[in-house]
Short mmCIF file of C-alpha atoms and ligand atoms in Angstrom, two decimals:
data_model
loop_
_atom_site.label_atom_id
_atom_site.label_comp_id
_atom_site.label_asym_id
_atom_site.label_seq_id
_atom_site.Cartn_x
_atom_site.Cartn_y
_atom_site.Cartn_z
CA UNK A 1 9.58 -20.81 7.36
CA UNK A 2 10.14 -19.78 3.61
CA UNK A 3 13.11 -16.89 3.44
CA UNK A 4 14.02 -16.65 7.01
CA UNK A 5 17.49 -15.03 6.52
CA UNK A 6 15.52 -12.34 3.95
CA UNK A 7 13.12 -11.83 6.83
CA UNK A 8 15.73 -11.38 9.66
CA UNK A 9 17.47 -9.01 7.26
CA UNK A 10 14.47 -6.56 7.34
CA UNK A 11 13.68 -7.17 11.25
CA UNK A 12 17.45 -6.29 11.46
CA UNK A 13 16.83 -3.14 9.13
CA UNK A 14 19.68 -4.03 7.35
CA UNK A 15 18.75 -2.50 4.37
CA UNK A 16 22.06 -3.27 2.26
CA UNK A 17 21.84 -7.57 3.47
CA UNK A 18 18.16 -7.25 2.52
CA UNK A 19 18.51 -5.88 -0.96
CA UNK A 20 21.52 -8.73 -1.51
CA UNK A 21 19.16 -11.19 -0.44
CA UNK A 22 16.16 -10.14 -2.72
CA UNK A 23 18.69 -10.37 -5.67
CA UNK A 24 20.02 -13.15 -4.90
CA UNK A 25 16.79 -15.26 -4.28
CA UNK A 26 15.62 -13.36 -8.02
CA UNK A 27 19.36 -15.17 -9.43
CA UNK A 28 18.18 -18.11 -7.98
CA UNK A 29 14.87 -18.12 -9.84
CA UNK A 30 12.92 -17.48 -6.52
CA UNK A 31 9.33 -15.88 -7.41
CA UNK A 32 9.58 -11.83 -6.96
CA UNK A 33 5.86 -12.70 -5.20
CA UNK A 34 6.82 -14.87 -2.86
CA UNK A 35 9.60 -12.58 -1.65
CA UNK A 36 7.53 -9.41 -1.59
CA UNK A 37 5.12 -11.70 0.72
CA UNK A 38 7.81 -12.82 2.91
CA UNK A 39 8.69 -9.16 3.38
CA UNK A 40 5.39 -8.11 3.68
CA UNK A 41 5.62 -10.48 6.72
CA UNK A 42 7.81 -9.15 8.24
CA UNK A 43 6.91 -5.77 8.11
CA UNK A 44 3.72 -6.67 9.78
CA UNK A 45 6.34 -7.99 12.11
CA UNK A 46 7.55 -4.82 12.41
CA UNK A 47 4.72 -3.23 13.19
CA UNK A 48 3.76 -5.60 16.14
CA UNK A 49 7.29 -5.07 17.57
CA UNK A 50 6.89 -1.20 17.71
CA UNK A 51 2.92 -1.46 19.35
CA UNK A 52 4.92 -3.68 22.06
CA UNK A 53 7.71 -1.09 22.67
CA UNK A 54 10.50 -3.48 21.16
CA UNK A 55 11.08 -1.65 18.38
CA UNK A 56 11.00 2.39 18.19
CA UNK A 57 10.44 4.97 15.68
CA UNK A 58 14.54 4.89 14.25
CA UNK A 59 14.22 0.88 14.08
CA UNK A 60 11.01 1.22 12.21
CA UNK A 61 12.29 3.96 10.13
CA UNK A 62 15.10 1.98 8.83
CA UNK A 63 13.29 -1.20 9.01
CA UNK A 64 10.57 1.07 5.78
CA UNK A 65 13.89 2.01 4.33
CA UNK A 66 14.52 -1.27 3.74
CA UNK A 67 11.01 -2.27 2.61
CA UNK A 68 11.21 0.05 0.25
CA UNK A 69 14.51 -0.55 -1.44
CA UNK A 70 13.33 -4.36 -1.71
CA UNK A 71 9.88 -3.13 -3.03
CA UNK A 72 11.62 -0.97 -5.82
CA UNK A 73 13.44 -4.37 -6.89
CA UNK A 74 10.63 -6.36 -6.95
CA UNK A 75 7.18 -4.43 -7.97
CA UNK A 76 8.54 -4.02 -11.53
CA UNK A 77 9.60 -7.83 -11.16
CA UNK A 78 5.95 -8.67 -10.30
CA UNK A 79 4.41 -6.55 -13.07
CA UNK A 80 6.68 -8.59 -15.79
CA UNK A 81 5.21 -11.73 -14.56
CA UNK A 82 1.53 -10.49 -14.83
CA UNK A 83 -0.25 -12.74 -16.78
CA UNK A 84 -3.32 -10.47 -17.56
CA UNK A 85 -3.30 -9.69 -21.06
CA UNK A 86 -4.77 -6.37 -21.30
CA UNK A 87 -5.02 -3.55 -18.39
CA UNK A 88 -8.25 -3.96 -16.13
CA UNK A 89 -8.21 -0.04 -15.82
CA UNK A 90 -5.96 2.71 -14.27
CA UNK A 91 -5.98 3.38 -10.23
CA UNK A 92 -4.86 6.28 -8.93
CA UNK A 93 -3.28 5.86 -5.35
CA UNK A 94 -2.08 7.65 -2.42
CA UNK A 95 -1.66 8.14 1.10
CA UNK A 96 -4.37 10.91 2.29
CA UNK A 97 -3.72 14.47 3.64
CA UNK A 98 -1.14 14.53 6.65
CA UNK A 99 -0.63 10.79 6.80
CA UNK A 100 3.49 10.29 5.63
CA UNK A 101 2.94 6.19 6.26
CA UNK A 102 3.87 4.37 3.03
CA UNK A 103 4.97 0.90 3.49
CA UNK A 104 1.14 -0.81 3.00
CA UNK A 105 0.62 1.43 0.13
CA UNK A 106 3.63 0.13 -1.14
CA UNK A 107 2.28 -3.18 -1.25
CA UNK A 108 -0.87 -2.36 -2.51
CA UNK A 109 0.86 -0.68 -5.65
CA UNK A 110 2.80 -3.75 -6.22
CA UNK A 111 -0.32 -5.88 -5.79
CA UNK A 112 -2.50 -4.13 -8.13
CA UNK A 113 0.14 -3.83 -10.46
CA UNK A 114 0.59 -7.17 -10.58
CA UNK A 115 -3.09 -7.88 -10.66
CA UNK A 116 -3.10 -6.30 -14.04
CA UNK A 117 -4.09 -2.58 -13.25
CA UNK A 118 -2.39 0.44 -14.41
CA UNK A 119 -0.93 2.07 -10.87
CA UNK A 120 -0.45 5.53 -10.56
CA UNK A 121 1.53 6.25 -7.00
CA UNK A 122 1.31 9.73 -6.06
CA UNK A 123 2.99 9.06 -2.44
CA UNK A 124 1.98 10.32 0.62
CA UNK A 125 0.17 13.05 2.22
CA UNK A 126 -1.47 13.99 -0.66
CA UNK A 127 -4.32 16.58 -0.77
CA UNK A 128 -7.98 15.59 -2.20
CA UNK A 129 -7.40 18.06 -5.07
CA UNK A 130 -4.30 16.06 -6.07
CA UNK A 131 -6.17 12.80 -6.03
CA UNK A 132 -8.45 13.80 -8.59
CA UNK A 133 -6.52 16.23 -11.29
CA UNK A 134 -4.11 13.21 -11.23
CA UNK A 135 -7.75 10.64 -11.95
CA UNK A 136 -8.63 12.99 -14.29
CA UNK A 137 -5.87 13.63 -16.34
CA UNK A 138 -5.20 9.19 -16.27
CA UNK A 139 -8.88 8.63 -16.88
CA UNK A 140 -8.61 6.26 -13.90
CA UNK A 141 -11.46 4.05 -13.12
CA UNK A 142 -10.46 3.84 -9.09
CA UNK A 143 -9.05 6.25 -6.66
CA UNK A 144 -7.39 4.42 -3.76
CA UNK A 145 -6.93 6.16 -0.50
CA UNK A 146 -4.35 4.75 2.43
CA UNK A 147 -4.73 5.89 5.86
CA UNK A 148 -2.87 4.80 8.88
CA UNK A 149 -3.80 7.20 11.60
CA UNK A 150 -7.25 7.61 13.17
CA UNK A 151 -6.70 11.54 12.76
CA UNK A 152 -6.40 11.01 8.64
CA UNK A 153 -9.08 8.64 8.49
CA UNK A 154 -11.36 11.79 7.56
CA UNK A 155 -9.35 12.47 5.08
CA UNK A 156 -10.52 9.92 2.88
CA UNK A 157 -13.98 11.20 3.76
CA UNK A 158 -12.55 14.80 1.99
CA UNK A 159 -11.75 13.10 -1.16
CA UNK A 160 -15.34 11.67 -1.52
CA UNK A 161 -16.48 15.15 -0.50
CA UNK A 162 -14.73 16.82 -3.42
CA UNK A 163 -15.87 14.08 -5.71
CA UNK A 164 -19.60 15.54 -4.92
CA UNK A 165 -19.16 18.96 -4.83
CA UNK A 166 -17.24 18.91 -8.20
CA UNK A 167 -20.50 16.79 -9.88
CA UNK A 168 -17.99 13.79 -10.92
CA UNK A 169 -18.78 11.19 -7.67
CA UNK A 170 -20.33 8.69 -10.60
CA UNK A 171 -16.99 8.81 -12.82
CA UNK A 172 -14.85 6.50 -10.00
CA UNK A 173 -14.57 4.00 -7.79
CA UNK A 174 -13.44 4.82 -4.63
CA UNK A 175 -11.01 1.99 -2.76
CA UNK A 176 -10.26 2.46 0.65
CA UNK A 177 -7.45 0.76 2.93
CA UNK A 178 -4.68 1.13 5.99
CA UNK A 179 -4.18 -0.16 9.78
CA UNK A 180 -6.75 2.06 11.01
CA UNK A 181 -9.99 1.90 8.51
CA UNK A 182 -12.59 -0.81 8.51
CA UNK A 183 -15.63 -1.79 6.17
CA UNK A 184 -17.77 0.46 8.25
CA UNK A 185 -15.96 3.45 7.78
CA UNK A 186 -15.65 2.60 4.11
CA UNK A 187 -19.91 2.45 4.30
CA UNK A 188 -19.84 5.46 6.41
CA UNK A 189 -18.11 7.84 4.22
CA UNK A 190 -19.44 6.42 1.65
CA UNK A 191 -16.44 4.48 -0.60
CA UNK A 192 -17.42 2.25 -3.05
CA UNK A 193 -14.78 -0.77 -1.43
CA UNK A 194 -12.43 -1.85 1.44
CA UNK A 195 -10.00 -3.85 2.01
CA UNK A 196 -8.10 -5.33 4.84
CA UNK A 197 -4.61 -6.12 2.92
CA UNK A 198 -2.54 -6.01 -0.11
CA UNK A 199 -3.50 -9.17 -1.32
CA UNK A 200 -7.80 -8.50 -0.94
CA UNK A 201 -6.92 -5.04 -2.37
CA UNK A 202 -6.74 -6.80 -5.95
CA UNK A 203 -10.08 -8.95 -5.26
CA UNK A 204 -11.85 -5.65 -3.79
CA UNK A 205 -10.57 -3.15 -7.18
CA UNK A 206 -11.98 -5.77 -9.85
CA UNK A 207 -15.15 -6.67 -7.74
CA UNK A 208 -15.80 -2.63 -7.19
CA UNK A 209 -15.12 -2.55 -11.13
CA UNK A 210 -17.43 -5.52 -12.34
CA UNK A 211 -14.35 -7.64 -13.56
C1 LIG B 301 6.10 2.19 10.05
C2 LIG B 301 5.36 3.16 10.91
C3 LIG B 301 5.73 4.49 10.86
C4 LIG B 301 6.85 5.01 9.97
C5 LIG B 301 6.31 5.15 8.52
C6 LIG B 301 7.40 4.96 7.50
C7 LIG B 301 6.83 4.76 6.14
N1 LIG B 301 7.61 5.13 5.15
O1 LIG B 301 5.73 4.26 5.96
C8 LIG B 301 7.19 6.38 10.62
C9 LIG B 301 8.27 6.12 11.62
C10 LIG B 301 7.58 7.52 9.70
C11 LIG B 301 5.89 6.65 11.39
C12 LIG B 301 5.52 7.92 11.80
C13 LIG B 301 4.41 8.16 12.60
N2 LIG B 301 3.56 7.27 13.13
CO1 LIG B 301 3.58 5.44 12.60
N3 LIG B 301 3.60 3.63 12.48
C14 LIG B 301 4.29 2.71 11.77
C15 LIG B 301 3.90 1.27 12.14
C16 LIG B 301 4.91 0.73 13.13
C17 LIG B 301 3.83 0.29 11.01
C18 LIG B 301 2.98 0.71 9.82
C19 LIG B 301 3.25 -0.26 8.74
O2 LIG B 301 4.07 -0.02 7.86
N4 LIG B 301 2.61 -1.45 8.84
C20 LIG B 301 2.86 -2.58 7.93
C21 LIG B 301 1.94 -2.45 6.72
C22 LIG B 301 2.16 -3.69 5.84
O3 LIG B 301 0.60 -2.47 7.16
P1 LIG B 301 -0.49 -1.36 6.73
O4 LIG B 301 0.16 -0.07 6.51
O5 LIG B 301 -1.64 -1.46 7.65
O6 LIG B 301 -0.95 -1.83 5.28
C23 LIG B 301 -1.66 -3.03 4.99
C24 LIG B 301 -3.19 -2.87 5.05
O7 LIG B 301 -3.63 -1.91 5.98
C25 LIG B 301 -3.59 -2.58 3.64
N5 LIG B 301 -3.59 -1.21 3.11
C26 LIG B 301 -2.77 -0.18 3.37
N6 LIG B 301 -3.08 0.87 2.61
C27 LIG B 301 -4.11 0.52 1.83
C28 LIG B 301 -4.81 1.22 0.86
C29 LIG B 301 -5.86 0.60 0.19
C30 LIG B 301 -6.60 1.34 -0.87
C31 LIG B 301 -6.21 -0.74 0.52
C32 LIG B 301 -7.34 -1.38 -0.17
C33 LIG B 301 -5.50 -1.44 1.50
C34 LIG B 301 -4.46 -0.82 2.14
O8 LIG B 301 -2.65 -3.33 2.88
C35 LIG B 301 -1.38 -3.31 3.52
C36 LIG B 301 -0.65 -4.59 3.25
O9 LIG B 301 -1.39 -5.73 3.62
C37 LIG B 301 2.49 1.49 12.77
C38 LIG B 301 2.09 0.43 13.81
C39 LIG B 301 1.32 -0.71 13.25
N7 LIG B 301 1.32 -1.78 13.94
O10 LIG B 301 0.70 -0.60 12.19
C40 LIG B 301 2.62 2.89 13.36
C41 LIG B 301 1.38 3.76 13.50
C42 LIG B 301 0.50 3.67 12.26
N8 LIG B 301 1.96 5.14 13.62
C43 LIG B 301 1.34 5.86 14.44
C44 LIG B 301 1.70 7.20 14.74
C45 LIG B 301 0.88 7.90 15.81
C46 LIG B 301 2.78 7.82 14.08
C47 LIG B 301 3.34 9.24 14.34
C48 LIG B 301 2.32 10.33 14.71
C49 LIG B 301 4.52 9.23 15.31
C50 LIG B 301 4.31 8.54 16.59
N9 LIG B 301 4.07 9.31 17.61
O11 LIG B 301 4.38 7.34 16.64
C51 LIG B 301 4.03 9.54 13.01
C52 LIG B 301 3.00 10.12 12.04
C53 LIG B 301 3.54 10.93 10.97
C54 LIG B 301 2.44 11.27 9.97
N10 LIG B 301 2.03 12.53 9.92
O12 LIG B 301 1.95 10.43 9.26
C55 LIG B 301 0.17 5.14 15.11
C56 LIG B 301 -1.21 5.59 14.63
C57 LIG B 301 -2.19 5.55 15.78
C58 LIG B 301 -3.57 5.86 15.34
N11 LIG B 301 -4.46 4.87 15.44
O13 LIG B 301 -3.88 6.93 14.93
C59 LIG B 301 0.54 3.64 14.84
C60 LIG B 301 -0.66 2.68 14.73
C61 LIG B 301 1.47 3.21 16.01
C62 LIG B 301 0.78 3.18 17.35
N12 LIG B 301 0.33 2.03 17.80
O14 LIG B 301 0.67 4.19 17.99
N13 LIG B 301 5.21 5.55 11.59
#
């Protein structure tokens, strides 16, 4: 297995070994892609761990520290190496209303930024109102909504909601993603795409874009 000690580093949520690692493998000349997937890994990792009762909420909080600190290294790394030469559009992206899980967003961002999109990360539990003055002000072409918990899902319902009632449903695309949602919620509630990962997120945004 590719980057096994930069994977046990994160499963050990040893934040410090794991950010050494990721610049060291960058020295090296090791892709800032193939890291961030090895992570991403990992993470998923993670996740499995805690739904088995091996790993509980302080592991997995450190173990997203850690995510994160590699992610800030390497999502700027990944947007240098884009090879698209002009910007497919601006997407505006957050984690919905009440839901504080990041780490999938994360990799979205660094996905789409890599896939030649414009990425505007307004974090987590973020309000439908925020989602669009932030679209509108960016002239984004897609809004993309995370949602980890089967209690925010609706939440990404609200922000299609508010599209309507404010007459502007027709000016964006609406993405949505996270553990929990599936392409028949997306139909449901109307969203324009889904997508299962980080990686489909890209194919999804230019599909639901006609690039
Ligand atoms: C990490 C984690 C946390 C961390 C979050 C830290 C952080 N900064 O993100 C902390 C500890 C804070 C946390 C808190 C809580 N959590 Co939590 N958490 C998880 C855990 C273990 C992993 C999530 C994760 O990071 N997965 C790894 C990433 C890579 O996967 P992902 O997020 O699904 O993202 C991928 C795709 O879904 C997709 N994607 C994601 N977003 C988007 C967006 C778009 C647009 C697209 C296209 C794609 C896309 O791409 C990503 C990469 O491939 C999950 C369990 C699990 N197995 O998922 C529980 C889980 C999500 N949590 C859960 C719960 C209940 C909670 C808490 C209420 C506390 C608790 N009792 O456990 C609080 C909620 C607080 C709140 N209001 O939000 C439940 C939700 C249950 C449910 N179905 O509703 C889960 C499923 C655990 C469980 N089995 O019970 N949690």
């Amino acid at each position: 297995m590719a980057f096994d000690n930069l994977k046990q580093a994160l499963l050990d949520q040893d934040e410090e070994l794991t950010v050494q690692l990721v610049n060291e493998e960058l020295a090296k000349g090791s892709a800032a892609r193939d890291l961030f997937d090895a992570l991403s890994e990992a993470m998923t990792e993670v996740g499995e761990k805690f739904a088995n009762m091996e790993f509980f909420l302080p592991e997995v909080m450190l173990a997203s520290d850690a995510m994160k600190a590699a992610s800030d290294i390497l999502i700027p790394e990944m947007a240098k190496t884009n090879s698209q030469a002009e910007s497919l559009g601006t997407v505006v992206i957050g984690t919905v209303q009440g839901d504080v899980h990041t780490v999938g967003k994360d990799m979205v961002v660094g996905t789409l930024a890599t896939g030649g999109f414009e990425v505007i990360d307004l974090g987590k539990d973020v309000a439908p109102e925020v989602f669009i003055e932030a679209a509108e002000k960016n002239n984004a072409s897609i809004i993309a909504l995370s949602a980890l918990m089967t209690a925010t899902m609706p939440s990404q319902g609200d922000v299609i909601n508010f599209l309507n009632s404010k007459g502007i449903r027709d000016k964006y695309k609406v993405l949505v993603g996270g553990g929990v949602v599936h392409q028949d919620f997306a139909d449901k509630i109307g969203a324009d795409g889904y997508a299962k990962d980080a990686i489909d997120a890209v194919v999804e945004a230019k599909r639901i874009i006609g690039k």
